[in-house]
mmCIF file with all atom_site columns, C-alpha atoms in Angstrom:
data_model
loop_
_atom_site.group_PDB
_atom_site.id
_atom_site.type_symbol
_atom_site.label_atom_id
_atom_site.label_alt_id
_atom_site.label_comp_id
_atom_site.label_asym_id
_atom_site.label_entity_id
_atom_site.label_seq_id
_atom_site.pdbx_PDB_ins_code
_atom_site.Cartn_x
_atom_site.Cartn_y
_atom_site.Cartn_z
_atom_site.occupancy
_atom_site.B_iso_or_equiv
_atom_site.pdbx_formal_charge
_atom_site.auth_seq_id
_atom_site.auth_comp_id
_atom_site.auth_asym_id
_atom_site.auth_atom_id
_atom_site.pdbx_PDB_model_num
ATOM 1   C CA . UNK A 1 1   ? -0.306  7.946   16.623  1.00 85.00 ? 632 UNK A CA 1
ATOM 2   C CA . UNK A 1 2   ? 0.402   8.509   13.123  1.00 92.00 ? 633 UNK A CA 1
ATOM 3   C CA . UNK A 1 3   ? -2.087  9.616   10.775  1.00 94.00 ? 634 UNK A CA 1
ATOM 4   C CA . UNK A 1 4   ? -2.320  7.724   7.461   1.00 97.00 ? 635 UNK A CA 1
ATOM 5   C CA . UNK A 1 5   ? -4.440  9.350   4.528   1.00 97.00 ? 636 UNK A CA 1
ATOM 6   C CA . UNK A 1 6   ? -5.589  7.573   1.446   1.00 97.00 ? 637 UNK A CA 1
ATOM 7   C CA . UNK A 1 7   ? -6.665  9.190   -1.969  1.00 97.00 ? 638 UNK A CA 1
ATOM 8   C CA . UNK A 1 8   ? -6.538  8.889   -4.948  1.00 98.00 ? 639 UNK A CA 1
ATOM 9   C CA . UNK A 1 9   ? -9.221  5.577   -5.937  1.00 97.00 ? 640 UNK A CA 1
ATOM 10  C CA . UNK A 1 10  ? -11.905 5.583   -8.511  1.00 97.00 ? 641 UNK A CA 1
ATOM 11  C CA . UNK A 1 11  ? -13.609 3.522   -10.859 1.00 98.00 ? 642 UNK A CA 1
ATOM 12  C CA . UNK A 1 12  ? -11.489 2.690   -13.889 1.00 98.00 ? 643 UNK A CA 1
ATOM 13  C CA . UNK A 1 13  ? -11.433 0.259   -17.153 1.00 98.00 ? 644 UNK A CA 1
ATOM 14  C CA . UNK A 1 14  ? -9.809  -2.607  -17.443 1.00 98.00 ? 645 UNK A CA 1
ATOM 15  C CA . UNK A 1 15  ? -6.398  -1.999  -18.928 1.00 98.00 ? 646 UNK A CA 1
ATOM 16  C CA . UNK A 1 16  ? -7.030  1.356   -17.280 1.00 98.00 ? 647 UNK A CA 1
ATOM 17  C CA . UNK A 1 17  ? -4.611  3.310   -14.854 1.00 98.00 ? 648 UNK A CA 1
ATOM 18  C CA . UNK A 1 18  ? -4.737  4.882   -11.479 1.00 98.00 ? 649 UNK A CA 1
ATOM 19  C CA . UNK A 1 19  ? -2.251  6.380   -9.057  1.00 98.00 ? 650 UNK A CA 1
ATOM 20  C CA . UNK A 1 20  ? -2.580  5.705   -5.506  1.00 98.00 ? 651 UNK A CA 1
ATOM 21  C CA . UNK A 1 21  ? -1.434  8.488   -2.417  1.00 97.00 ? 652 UNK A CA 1
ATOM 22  C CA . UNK A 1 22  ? -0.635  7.682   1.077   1.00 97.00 ? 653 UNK A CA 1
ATOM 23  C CA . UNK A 1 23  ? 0.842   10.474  3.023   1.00 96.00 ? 654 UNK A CA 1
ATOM 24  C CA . UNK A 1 24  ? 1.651   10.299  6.949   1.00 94.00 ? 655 UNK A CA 1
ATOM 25  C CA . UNK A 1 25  ? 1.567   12.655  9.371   1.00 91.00 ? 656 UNK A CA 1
ATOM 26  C CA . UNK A 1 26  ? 2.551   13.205  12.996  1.00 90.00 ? 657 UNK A CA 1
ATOM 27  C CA . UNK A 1 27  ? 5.443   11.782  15.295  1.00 88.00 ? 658 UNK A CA 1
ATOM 28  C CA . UNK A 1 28  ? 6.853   8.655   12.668  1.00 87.00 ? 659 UNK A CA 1
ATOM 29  C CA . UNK A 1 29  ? 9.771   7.144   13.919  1.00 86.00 ? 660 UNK A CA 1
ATOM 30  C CA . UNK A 1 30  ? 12.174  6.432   11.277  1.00 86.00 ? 661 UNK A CA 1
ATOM 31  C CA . UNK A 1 31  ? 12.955  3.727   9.605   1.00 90.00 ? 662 UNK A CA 1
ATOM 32  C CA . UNK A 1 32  ? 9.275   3.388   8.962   1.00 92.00 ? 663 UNK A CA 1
ATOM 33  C CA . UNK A 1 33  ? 7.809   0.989   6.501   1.00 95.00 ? 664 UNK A CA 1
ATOM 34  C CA . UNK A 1 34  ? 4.503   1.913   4.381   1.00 96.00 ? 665 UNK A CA 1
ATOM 35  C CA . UNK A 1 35  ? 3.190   -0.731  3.063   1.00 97.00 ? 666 UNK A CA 1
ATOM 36  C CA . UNK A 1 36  ? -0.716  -1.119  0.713   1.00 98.00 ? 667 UNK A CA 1
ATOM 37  C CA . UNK A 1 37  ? -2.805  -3.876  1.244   1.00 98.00 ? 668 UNK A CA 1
ATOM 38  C CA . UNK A 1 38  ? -5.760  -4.250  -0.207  1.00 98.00 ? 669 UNK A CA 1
ATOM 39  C CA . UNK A 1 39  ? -9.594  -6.144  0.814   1.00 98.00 ? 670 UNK A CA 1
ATOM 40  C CA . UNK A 1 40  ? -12.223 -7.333  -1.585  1.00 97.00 ? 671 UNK A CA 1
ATOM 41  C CA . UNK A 1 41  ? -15.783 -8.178  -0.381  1.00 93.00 ? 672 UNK A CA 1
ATOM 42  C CA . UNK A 1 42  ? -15.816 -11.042 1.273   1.00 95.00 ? 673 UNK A CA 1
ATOM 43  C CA . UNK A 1 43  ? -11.996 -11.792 1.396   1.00 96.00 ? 674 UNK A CA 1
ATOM 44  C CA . UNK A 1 44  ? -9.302  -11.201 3.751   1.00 96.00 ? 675 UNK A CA 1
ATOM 45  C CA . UNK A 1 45  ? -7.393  -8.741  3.793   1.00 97.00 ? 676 UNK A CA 1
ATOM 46  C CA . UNK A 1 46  ? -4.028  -9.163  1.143   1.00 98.00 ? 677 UNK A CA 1
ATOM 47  C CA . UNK A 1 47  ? -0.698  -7.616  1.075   1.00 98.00 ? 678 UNK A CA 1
ATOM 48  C CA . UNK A 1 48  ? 0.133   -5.469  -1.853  1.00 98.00 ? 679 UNK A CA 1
ATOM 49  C CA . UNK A 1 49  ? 3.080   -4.007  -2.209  1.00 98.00 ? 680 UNK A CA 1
ATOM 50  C CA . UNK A 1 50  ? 5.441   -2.618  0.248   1.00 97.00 ? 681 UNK A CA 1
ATOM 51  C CA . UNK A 1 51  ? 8.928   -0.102  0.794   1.00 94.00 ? 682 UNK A CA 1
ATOM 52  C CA . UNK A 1 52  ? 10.676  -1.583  3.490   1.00 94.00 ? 683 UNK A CA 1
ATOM 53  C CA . UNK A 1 53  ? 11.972  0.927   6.189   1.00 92.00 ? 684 UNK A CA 1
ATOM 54  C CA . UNK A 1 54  ? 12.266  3.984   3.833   1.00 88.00 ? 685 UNK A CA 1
ATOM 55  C CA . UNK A 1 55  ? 14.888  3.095   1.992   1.00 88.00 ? 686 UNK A CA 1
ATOM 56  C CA . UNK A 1 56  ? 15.928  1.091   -1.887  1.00 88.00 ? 687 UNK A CA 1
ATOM 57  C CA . UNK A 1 57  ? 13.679  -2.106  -1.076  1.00 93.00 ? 688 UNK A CA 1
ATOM 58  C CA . UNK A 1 58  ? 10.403  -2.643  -2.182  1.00 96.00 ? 689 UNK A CA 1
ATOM 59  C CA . UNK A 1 59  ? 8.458   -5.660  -2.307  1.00 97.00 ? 690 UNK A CA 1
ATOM 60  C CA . UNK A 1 60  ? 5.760   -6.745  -4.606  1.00 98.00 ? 691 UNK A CA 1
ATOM 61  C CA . UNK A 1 61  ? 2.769   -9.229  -4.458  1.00 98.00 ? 692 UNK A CA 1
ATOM 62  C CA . UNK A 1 62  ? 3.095   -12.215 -7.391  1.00 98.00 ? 693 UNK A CA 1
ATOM 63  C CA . UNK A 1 63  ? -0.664  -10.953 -8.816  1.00 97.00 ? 694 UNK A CA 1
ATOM 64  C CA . UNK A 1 64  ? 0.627   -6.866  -9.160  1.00 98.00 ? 695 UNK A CA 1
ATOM 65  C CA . UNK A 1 65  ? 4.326   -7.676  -9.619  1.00 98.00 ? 696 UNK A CA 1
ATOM 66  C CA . UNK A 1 66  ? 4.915   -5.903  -13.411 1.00 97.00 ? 697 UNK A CA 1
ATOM 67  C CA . UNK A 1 67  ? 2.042   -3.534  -13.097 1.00 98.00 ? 698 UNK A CA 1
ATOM 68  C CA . UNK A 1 68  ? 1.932   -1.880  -10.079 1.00 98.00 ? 699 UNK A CA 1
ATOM 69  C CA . UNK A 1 69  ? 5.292   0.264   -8.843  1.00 98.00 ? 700 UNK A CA 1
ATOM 70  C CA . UNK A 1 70  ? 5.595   1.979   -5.716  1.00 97.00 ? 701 UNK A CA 1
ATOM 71  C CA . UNK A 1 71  ? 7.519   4.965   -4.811  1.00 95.00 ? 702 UNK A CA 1
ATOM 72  C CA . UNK A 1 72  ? 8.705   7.082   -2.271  1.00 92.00 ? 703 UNK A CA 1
ATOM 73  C CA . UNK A 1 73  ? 8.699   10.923  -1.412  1.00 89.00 ? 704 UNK A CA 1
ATOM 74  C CA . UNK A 1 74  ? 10.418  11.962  1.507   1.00 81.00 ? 705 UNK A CA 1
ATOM 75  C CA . UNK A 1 75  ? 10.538  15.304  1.686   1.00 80.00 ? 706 UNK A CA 1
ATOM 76  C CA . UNK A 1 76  ? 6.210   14.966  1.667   1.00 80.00 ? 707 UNK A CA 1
ATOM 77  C CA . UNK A 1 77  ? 5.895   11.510  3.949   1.00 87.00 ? 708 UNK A CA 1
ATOM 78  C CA . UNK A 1 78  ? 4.218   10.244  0.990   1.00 93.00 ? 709 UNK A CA 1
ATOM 79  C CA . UNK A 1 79  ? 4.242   6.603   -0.708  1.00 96.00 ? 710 UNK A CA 1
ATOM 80  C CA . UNK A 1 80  ? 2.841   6.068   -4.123  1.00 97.00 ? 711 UNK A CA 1
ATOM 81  C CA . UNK A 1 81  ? 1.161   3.334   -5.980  1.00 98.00 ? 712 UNK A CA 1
ATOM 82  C CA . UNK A 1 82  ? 1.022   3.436   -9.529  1.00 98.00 ? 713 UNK A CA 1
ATOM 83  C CA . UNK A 1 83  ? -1.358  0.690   -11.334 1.00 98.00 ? 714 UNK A CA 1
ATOM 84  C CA . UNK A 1 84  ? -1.266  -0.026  -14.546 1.00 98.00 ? 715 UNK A CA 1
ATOM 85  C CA . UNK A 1 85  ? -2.808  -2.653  -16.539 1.00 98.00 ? 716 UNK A CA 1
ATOM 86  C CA . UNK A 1 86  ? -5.723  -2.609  -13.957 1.00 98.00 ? 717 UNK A CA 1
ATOM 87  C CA . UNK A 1 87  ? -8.264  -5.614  -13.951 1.00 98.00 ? 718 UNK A CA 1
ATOM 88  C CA . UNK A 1 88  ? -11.409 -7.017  -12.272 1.00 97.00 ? 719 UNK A CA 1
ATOM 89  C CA . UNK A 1 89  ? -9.986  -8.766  -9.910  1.00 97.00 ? 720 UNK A CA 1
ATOM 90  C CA . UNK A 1 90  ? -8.152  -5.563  -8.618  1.00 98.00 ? 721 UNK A CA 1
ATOM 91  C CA . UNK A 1 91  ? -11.299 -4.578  -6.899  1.00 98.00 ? 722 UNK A CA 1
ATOM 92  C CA . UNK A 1 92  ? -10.734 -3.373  -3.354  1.00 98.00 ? 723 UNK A CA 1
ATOM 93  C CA . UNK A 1 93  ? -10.936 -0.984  -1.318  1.00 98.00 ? 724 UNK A CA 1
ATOM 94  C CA . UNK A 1 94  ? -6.776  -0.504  -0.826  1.00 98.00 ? 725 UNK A CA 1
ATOM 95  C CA . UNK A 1 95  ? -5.171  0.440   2.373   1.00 98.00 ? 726 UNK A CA 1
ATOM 96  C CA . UNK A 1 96  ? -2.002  2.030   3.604   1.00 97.00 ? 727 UNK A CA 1
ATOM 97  C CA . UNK A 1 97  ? -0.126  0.659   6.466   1.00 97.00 ? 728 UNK A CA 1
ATOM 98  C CA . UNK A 1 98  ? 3.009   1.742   8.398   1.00 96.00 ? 729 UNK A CA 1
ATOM 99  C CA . UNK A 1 99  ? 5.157   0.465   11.112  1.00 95.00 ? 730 UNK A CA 1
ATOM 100 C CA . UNK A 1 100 ? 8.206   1.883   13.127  1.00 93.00 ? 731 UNK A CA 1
ATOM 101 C CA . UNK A 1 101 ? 9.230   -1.701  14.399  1.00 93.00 ? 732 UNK A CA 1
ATOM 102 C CA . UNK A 1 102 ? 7.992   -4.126  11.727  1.00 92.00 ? 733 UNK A CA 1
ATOM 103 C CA . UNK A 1 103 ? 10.293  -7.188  10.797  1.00 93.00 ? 734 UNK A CA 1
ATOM 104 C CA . UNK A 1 104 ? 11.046  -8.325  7.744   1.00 93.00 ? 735 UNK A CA 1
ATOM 105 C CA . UNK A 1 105 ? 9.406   -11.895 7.758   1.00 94.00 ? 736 UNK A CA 1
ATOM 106 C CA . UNK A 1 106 ? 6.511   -9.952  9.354   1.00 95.00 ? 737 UNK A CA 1
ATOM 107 C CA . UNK A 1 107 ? 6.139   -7.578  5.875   1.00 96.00 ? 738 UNK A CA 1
ATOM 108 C CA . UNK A 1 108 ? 2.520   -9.129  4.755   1.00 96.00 ? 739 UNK A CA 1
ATOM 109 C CA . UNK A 1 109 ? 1.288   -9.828  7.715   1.00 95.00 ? 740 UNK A CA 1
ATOM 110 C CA . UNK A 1 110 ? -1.538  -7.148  7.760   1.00 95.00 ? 741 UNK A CA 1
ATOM 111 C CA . UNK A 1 111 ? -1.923  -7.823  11.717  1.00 96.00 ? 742 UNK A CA 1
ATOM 112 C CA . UNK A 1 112 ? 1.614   -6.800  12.426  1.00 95.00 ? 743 UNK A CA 1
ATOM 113 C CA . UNK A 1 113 ? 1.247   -3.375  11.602  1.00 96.00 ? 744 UNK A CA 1
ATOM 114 C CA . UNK A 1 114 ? 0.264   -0.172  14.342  1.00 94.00 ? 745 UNK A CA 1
ATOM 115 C CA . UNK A 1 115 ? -0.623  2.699   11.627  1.00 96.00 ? 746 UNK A CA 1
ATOM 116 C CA . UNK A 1 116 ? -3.459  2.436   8.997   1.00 97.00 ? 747 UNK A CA 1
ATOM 117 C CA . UNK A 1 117 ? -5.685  4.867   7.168   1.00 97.00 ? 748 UNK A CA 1
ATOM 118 C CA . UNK A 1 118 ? -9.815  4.405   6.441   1.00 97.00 ? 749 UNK A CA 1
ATOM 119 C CA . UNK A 1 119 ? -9.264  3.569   2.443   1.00 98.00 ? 750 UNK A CA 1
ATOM 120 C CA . UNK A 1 120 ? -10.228 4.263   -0.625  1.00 98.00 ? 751 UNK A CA 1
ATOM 121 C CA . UNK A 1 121 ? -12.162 2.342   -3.244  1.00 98.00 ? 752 UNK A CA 1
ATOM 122 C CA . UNK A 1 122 ? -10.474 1.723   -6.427  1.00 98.00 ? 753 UNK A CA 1
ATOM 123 C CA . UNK A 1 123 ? -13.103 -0.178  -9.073  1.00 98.00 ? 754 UNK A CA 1
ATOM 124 C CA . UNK A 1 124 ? -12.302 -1.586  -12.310 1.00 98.00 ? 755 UNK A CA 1
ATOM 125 C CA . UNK A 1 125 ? -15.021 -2.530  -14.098 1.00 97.00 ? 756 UNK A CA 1
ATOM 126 C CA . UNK A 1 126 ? -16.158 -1.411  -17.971 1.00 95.00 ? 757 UNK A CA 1
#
């Protein structure tokens, strides 16, 4: 089983920033896609953003797309989400998820995927 860690969340401004960590340990079979998604109270579960299989492609939700980027480092099984621009309705408590076998059309389904960590909170709110 691979071992997904989240840090990095905190309560922020709005228009503030935050940088999110997800680093995996254990026996990961590559390609391997990480992937965030993120829950509010009292809604489901919502994909995020994604880097599909390790390598160039990475895949945004329409509400971050512009102002969140992830990225990718290797050599430290880490993903990173950077969010900028932060608001309200960013809320959540954000997740990291990774699969060994994922498909593509299967990307933001939140069901599809065998690896997750516990969370952390990330608050924006003045």
């Amino acid at each position: 089983q691979v071992d997904l860690v989240e840090s990095g969340g905190g309560l922020v401004p709005p228009g503030g920033s935050l940088r999110l960590s997800c680093k995996a340990s254990g026996p990961i079979s590559k390609p391997y896609t990480v992937t965030w998604f993120r829950q509010a109270p009292g809604k489901e579960r919502e994909f995020v953003a994604a880097n599909w299989r390790g390598g160039e492609r990475t895949y945004y939700s329409d509400s971050v797309k512009g102002r969140f980027t992830l990225s990718r480092e290797r050599a430290e099984n880490a993903v990173y989400l950077q969010m900028s621009s932060l608001k309200p309705e960013d809320t959540a408590v954000y997740y990291c998820a990774g699969d060994s076998r994922l498909i593509l059309s299967s990307l933001r389904v939140s069901s599809q995927y065998d690896d997750w960590g516990r969370g952390t909170q990330v608050t924006v709110s003045s």
